[in-house]
Coordinates of C-alpha atoms in Angstrom, one line a residue:
X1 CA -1.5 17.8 20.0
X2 CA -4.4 15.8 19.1
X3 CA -4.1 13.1 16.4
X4 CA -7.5 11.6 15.3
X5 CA -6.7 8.0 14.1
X6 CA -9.4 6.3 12.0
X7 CA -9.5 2.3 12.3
X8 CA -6.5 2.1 14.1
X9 CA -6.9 -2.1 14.8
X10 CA -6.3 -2.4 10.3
X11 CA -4.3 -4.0 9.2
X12 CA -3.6 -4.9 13.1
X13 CA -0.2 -3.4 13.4
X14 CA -1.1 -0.3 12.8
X15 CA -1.5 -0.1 16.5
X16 CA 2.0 1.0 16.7
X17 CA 1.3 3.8 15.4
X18 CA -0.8 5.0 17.8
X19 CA 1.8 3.2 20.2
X20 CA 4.8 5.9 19.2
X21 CA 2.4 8.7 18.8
X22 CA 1.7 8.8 22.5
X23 CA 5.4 8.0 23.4
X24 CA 6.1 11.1 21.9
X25 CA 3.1 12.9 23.8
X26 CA 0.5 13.2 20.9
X27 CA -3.4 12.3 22.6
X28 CA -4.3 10.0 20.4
X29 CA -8.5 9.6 19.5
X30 CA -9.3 5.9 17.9
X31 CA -12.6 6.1 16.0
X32 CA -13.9 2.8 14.4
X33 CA -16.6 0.4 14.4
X34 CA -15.0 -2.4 15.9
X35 CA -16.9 -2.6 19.4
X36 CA -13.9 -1.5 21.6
X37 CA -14.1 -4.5 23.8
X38 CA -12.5 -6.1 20.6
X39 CA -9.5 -4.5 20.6
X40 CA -6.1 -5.5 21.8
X41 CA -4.9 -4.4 24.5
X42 CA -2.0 -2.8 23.1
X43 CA -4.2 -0.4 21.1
X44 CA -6.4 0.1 24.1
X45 CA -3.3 1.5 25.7
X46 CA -2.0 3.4 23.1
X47 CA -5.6 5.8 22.8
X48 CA -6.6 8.5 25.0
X49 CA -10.2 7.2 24.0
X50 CA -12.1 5.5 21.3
X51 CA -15.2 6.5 19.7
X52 CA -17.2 3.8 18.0
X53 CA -19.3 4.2 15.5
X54 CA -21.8 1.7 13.7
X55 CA -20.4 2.0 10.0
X56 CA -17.5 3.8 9.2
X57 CA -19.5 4.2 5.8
X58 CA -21.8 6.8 7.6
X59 CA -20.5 9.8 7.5
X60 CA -22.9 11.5 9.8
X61 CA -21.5 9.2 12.3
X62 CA -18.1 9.6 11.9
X63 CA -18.7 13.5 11.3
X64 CA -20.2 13.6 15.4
X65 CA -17.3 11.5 16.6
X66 CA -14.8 14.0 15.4
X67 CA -17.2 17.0 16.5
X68 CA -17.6 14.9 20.1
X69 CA -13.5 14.8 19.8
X70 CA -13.4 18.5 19.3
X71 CA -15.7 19.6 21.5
X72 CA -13.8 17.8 24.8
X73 CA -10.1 18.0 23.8
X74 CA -10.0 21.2 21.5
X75 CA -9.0 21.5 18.2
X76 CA -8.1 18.4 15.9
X77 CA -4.6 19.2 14.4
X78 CA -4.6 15.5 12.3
X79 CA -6.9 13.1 11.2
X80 CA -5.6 10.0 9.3
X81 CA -6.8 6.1 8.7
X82 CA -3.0 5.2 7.0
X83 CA -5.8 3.3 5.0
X84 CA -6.3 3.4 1.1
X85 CA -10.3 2.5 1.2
X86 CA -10.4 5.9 4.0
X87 CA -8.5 8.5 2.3
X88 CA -11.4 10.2 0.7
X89 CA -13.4 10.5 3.6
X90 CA -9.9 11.8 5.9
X91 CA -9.9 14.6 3.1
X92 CA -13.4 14.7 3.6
X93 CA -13.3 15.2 7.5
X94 CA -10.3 17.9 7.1
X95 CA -11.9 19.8 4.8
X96 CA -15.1 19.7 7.8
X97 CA -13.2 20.6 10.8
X98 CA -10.4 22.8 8.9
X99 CA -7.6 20.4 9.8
X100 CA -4.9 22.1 7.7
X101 CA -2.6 19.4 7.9
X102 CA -2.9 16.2 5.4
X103 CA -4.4 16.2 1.9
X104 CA -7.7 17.8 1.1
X105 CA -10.5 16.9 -1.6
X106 CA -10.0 18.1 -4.5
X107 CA -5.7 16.9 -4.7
X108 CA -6.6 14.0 -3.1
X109 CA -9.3 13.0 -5.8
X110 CA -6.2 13.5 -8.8
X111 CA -4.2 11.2 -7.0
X112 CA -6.6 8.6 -6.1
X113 CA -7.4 7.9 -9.8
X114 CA -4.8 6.5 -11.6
X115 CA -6.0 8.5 -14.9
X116 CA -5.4 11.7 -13.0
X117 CA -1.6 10.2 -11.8
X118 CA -0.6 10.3 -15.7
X119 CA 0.0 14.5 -15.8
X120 CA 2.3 14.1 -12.2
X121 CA 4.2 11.5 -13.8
X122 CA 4.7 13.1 -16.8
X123 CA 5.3 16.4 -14.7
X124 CA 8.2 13.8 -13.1
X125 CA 9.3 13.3 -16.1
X126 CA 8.7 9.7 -15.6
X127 CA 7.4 7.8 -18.1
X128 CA 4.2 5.9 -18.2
X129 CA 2.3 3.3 -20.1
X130 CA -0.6 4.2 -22.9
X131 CA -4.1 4.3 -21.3
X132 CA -7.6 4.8 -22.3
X133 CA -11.0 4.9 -20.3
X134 CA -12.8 2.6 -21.7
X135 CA -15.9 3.2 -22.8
X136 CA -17.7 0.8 -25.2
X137 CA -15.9 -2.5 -27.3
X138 CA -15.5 -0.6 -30.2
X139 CA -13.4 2.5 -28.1
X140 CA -11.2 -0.5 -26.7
X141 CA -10.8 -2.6 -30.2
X142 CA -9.4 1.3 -31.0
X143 CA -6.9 1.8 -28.5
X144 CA -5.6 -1.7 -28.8
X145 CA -4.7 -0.6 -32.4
X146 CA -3.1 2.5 -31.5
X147 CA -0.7 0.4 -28.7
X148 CA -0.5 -2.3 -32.0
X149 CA -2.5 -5.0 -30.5
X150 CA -3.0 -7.5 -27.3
X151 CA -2.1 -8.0 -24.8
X152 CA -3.4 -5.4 -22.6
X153 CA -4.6 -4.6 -18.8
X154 CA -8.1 -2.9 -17.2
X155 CA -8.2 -2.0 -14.1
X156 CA -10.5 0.3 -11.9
X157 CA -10.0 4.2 -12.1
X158 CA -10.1 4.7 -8.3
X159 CA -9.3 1.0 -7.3
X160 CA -7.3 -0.4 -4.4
X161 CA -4.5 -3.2 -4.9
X162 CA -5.2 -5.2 -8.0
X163 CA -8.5 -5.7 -7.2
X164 CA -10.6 -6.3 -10.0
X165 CA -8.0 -6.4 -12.6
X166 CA -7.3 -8.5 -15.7
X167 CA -4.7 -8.9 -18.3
X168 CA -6.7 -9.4 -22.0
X169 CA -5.1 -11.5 -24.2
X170 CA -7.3 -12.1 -27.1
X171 CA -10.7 -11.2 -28.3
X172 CA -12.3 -13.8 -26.2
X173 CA -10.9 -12.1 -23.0
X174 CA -12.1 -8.8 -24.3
X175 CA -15.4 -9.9 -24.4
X176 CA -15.7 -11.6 -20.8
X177 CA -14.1 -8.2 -19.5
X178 CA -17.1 -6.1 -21.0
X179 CA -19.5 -8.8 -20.0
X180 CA -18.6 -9.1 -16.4
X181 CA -17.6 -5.5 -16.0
X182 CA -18.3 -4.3 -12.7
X183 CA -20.6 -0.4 -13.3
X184 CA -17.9 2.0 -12.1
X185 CA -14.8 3.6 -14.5
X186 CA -12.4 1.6 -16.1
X187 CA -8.7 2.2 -17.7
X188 CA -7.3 0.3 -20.2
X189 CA -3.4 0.2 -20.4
X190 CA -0.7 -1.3 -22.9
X191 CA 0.5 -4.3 -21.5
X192 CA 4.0 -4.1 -19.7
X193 CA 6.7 -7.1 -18.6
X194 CA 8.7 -6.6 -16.4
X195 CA 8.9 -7.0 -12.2
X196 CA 7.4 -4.3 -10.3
X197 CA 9.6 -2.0 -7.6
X198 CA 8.3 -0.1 -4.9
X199 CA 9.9 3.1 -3.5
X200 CA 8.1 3.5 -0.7
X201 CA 8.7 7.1 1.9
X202 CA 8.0 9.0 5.0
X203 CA 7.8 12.7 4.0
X204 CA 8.0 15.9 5.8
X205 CA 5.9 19.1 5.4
X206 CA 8.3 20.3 2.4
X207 CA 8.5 17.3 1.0
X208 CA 11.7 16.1 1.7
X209 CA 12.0 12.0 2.5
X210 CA 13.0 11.4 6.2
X211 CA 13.0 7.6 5.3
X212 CA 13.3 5.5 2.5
X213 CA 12.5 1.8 1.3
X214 CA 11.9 -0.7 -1.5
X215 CA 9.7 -3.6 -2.5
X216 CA 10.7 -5.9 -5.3
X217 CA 7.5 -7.7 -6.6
X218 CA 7.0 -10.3 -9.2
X219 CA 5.3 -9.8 -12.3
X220 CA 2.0 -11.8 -11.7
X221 CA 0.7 -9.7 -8.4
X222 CA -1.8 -8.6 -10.1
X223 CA -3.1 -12.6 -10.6
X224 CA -2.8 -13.3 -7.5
X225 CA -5.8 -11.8 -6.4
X226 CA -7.5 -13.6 -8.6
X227 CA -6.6 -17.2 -7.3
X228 CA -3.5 -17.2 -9.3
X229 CA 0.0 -17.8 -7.9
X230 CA 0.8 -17.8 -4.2
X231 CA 2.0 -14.1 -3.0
X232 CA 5.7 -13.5 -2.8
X233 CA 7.6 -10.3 -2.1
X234 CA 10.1 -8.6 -0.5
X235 CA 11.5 -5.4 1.2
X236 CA 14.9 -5.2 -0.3
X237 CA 18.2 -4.6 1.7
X238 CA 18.6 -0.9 -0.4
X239 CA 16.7 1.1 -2.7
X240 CA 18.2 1.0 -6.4
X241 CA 20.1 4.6 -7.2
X242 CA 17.7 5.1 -10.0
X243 CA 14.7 4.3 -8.5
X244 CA 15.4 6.3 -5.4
X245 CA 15.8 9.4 -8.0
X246 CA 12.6 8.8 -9.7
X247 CA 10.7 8.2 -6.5
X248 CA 12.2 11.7 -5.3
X249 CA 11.1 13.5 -8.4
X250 CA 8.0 12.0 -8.2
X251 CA 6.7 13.1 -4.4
X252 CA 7.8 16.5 -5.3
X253 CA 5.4 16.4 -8.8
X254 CA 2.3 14.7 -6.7
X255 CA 3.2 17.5 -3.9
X256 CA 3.4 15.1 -1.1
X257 CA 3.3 16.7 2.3
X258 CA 3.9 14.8 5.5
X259 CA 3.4 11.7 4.6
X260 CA 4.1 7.7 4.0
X261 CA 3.8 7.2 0.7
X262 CA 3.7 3.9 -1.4
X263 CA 4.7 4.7 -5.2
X264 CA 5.0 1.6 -7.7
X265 CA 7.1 1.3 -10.8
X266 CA 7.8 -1.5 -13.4
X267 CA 11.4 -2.3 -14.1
X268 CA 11.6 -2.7 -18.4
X269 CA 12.8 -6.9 -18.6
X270 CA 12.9 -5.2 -22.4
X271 CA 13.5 -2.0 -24.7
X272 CA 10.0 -0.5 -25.0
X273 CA 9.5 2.1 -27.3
X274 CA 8.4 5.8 -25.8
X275 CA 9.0 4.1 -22.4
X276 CA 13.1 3.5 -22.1
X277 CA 15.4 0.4 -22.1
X278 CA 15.4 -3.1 -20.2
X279 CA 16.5 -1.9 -16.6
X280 CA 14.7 1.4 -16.8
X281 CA 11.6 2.4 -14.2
X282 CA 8.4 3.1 -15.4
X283 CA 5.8 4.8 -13.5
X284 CA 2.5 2.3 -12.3
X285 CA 0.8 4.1 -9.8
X286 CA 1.1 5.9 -6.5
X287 CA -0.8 5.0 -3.3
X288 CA -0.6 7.8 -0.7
X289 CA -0.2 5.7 2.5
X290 CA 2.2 3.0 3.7
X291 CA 2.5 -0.3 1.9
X292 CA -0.5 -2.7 2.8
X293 CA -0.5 -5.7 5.3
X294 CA 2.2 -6.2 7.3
X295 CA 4.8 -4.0 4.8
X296 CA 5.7 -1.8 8.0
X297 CA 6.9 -4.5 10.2
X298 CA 8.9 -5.6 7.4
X299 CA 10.5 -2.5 6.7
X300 CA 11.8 -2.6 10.5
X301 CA 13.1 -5.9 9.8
X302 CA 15.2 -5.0 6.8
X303 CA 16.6 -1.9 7.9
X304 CA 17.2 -2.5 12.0
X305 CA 14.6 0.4 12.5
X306 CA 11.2 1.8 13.2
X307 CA 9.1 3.5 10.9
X308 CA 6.4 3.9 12.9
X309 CA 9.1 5.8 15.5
X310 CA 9.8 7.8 12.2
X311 CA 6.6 8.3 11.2
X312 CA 5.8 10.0 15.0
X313 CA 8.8 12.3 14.3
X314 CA 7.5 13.3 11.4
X315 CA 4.3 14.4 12.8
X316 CA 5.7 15.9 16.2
X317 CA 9.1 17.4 14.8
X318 CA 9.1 17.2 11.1
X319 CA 12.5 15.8 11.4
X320 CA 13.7 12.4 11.8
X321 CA 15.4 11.9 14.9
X322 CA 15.8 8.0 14.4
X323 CA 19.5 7.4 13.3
X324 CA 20.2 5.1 10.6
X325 CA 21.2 1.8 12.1
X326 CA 23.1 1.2 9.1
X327 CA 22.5 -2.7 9.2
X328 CA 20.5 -3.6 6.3
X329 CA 19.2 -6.8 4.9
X330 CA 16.3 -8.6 2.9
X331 CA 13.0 -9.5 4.4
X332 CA 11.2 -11.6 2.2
X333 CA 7.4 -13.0 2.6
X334 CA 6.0 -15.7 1.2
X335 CA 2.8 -17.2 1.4
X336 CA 0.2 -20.5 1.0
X337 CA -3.5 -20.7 0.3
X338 CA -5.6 -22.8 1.8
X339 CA -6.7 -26.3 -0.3
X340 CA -3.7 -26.5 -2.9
X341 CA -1.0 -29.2 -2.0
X342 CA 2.5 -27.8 -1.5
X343 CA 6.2 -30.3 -1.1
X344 CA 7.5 -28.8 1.9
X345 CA 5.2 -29.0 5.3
X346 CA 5.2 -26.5 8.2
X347 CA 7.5 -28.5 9.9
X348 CA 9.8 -28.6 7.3
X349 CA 9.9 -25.0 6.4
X350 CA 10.5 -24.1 10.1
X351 CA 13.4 -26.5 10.3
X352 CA 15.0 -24.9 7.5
X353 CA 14.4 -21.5 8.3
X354 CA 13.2 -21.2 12.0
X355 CA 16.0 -19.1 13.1
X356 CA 15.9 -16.5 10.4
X357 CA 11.8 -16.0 10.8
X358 CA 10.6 -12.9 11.8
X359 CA 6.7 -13.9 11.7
X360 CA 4.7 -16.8 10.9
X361 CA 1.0 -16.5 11.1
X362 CA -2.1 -17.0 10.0
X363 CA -3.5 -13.8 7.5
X364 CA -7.0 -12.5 8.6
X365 CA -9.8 -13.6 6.2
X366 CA -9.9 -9.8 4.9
X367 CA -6.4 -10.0 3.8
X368 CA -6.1 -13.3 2.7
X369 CA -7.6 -13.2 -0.8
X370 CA -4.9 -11.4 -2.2
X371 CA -2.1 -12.0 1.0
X372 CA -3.0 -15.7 1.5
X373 CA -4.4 -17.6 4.3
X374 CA -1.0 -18.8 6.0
X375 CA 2.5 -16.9 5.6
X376 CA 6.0 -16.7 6.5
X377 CA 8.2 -13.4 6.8
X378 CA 12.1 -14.4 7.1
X379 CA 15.5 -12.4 6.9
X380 CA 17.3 -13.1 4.4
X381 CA 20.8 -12.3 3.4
X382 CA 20.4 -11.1 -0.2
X383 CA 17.8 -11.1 -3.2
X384 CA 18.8 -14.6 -4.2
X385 CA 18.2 -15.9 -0.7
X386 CA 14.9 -14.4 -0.8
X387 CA 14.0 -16.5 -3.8
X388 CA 15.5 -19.3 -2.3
X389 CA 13.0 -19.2 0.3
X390 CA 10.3 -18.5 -2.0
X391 CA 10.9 -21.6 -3.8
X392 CA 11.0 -23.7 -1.1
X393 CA 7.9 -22.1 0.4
X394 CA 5.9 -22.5 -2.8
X395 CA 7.1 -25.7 -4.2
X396 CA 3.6 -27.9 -4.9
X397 CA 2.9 -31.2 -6.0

C-alpha cells in the first residue's frame, strides 16, 4: 500500500503517523517544503522517501511529486495532510490521480464552509444557531433584528480555528467589523453562551466510529486568538452520552468515510428558544481532520492508548485492533504568553505538578498565536482538577 502523506513534520507529532503506518507495512511518501535535512529523525525514519517541493501552494509542484510517486512505486491508494489549511488541495490531488479513497471536491467544499454544514446538521437533526452571509451594513442591521438584536459573531465562511473572528456587541463594533473586513465571505451568527464540547472520531469506510473522544473548551476560544485570555482546554476522561449520540448522527449526515474527524458543539449554559434547554448540544461546526496542535498526544494520555496506532488500523484493516485499555482520565493544557506577568513561576508550577506532567514545552511561533508561546499538558484526575490546574497556571498579577 502506498500512503502519500502531505507535511508530515505539522504540527510536529504528526510524525507518528507516519511512524504506525509503516509498523503496519504501509510505504509511506512525505512530500513538503521543509528541506528534508530539517526533519527529525524520527520522521526521516518513518518515510520510504520525501519529495520536497518549493511551495506547497504550487500545485504544479506538488502535482509532479505525486506523479514522480506514481510513476516509481505504482498506484497511490491515499493521499492525506491530517491538515485543515490542505484539505482542498488532498481532494484536489485525488480527484487527479483517481485515488478513490478519502473525500473528493465537490463534498469536501460543503463541508469546508460552515454555511454549507447548516443542511447536514439539520439533516442530524441537530440544531444550529441563525446565520446570514453578510453582505452590506444594512443586510446585517436586518438579520440582527430577525435574531432580536446584539450581540452577535462573524466569522470566515471557509476559515480555520477562530481565526479572524469577532463577537459584535454594539453598533460601534459593527462598524469596525465592516471597516477592517478582510475581502473573502463572511457569516454572521446569533450569539450563543455556553462552553464548547468536542466529539472528536476515527471512522471506518462505513462510517462506523472505531474511537471516540471529547474536548471541553471554555467559552472565550474564540478571543484567544485575538490576544485575549491565555488558552485552556482539555481532553476529558469520557465523552458525555448525549454528545456521543449527536456526534454519531452527525458523521453519518456529513457522510464521513475513513476518517479522524473533529466536530464542535456548544453546551446551552441557558434555555434558548428554537435551539433546546441549558445542558443541551448545539451544533458549531465540523472540521474533517484530528483536533489541532498537540490534541492527539493528549487523547493518548487520557485514554491509556494510541490513536495514531488506531488511526493505521483504520487505514490497513478498517477495524480497530487496539483494545480499549479501559483506564481513563483528564488531560488538561494550559498555557502562557509571552510579556504578561503571571503569580506562579516555572518553578513553581513544576513543583506542584511535576509528577502529573505529560509535556512541557515551548509552542512553535506558528502555533503560538492562538496556542501560546509556553504550555503545560498534565493528568489530571477529574474536570475540577483540571480547572484547578488551570487556575494555578493562569493566575496573573
Amino acid at each position: 500500500m502506498n500512503f502519500i502523506f502531505r507535511s508530515p513534520y505539522f504540527p510536529r507529532v504528526y510524525w507518528q503517523f507516519c511512524d504506525r503506518l509503516k509498523g503496519r507495512g504501509v510505504n509511506v511518501l512525505g512530500i513538503g517544503d521543509a528541506p528534508y535535512d530539517t526533519l527529525d529523525d524520527s520522521l526521516k525514519n518513518a518515510m520510504t522517501e520525501y519529495y520536497h517541493v518549493d511551495s506547497m501552494e504550487d500545485y504544479d509542484q506538488v502535482y509532479r511529486a505525486v506523479a514522480f510517486f506514481a510513476f516509481k512505486y505504482g498506484k497511490i491508494d491515499w493521499i492525506e495532510s491530517n491538515n485543515e489549511y490542505w484539505l482542498e488541495q488532498d481532494a484536489m490531488i485525488r480527484e487527479d490521480f483517481n485515488i478513490r479513497t478519502g473525500v473528493h471536491p465537490d463534498l469536501l467544499r460543503s463541508w469546508k464552509h460552515k454555511s454549507g454544514m447548516k443542511p447536514y446538521y439539520e439533516k442530524a437533526g441537530i440544531p444550529t444557531a441563525r446565520c446570514h452571509k453578510v453582505g452590506n451594513k444594512a443586510d446585517a442591521l436586518r438579520f440582527l433584528i430577525e435574531i432580536g438584536g446584539y450581540p452577535a459573531f462573524v466569522k470566515p465562511d471557509n476559515g480555520v480555528g477562530a481565526a479572524d473572528s469577532w463577537k459584535i456587541e454594539n453598533d460601534e463594533d459593527l462598524d469596525a467589523f465592516f471597516a477592517n473586513k478582510p475581502d473573502v465571505p463572511y457569516l454572521m451568527e446569533e450569539f450563543i453562551e455556553g462552553n464548547i464540547y468536542s466529539y472528536d472520531a476515527i471512522c471506518d469506510s462505513e462510517g462506523n466510529p472505531l474511537f471516540e473522544s471529547s474536548n471541553w473548551f471554555p467559552p472565550s476560544i474564540a478571543d484567544i486568538v485575538g490576544g485575549g485570555p491565555d488558552l485552556a482546554y482539555y481532553v476529558m476522561a469520557e465523552v458525555p452520552d448525549q454528545l456521543r449520540e449527536l456526534g454519531r448522527r452527525a458523521i453519518k449526515a456529513f457522510g464521513v468515510k475513513s476518517r479522524f474527524v473533529h466536530f464542535e458543539f456548544f453546551k446551552l449554559d441557558k434555555a434558548r428558544p428554537n435551539l433546546g434547554e441549558a445542558g443541551d448540544f448545539v451544533g458549531l461546526e465540523v472540521n474533517m481532520r484530528p483536533a489541532g496542535g498537540y490534541t492527539p498526544d493528549m487523547m493518548n494520555y487520557a485514554h491509556s492508548t494510541d490513536v495514531y496506532e488506531i488511526y493505521a488500523e483504520m487505514v490497513t484493516d478498517d477495524k480497530r485492533l487496539t483494545p480499549d485499555s479501559g483506564d481513563h482520565h483528564v488531560c488538561v493544557y494550559a498555557s502562557r504568553k509571552d510579556g504578561r506577568e503571571y503569580v506562579h513561576s516555572h518553578e513553581e508550577i513544576m513543583e506542584r505538578y511535576g509528577d502529573k506532567m505529560a509535556m512541557c514545552e515551548r509552542m512553535p511561533d506558528i502555533l503560538s498565536g492562538a496556542m501560546g508561546n509556553q504550555m503545560y499538558t498534565a493528568h489530571a484526575a477529574d474536570d475540577a482538577a483540571a480547572h484547578e490546574f488551570i487556575a494555578f497556571v493562569h493566575e496573573r498579577r
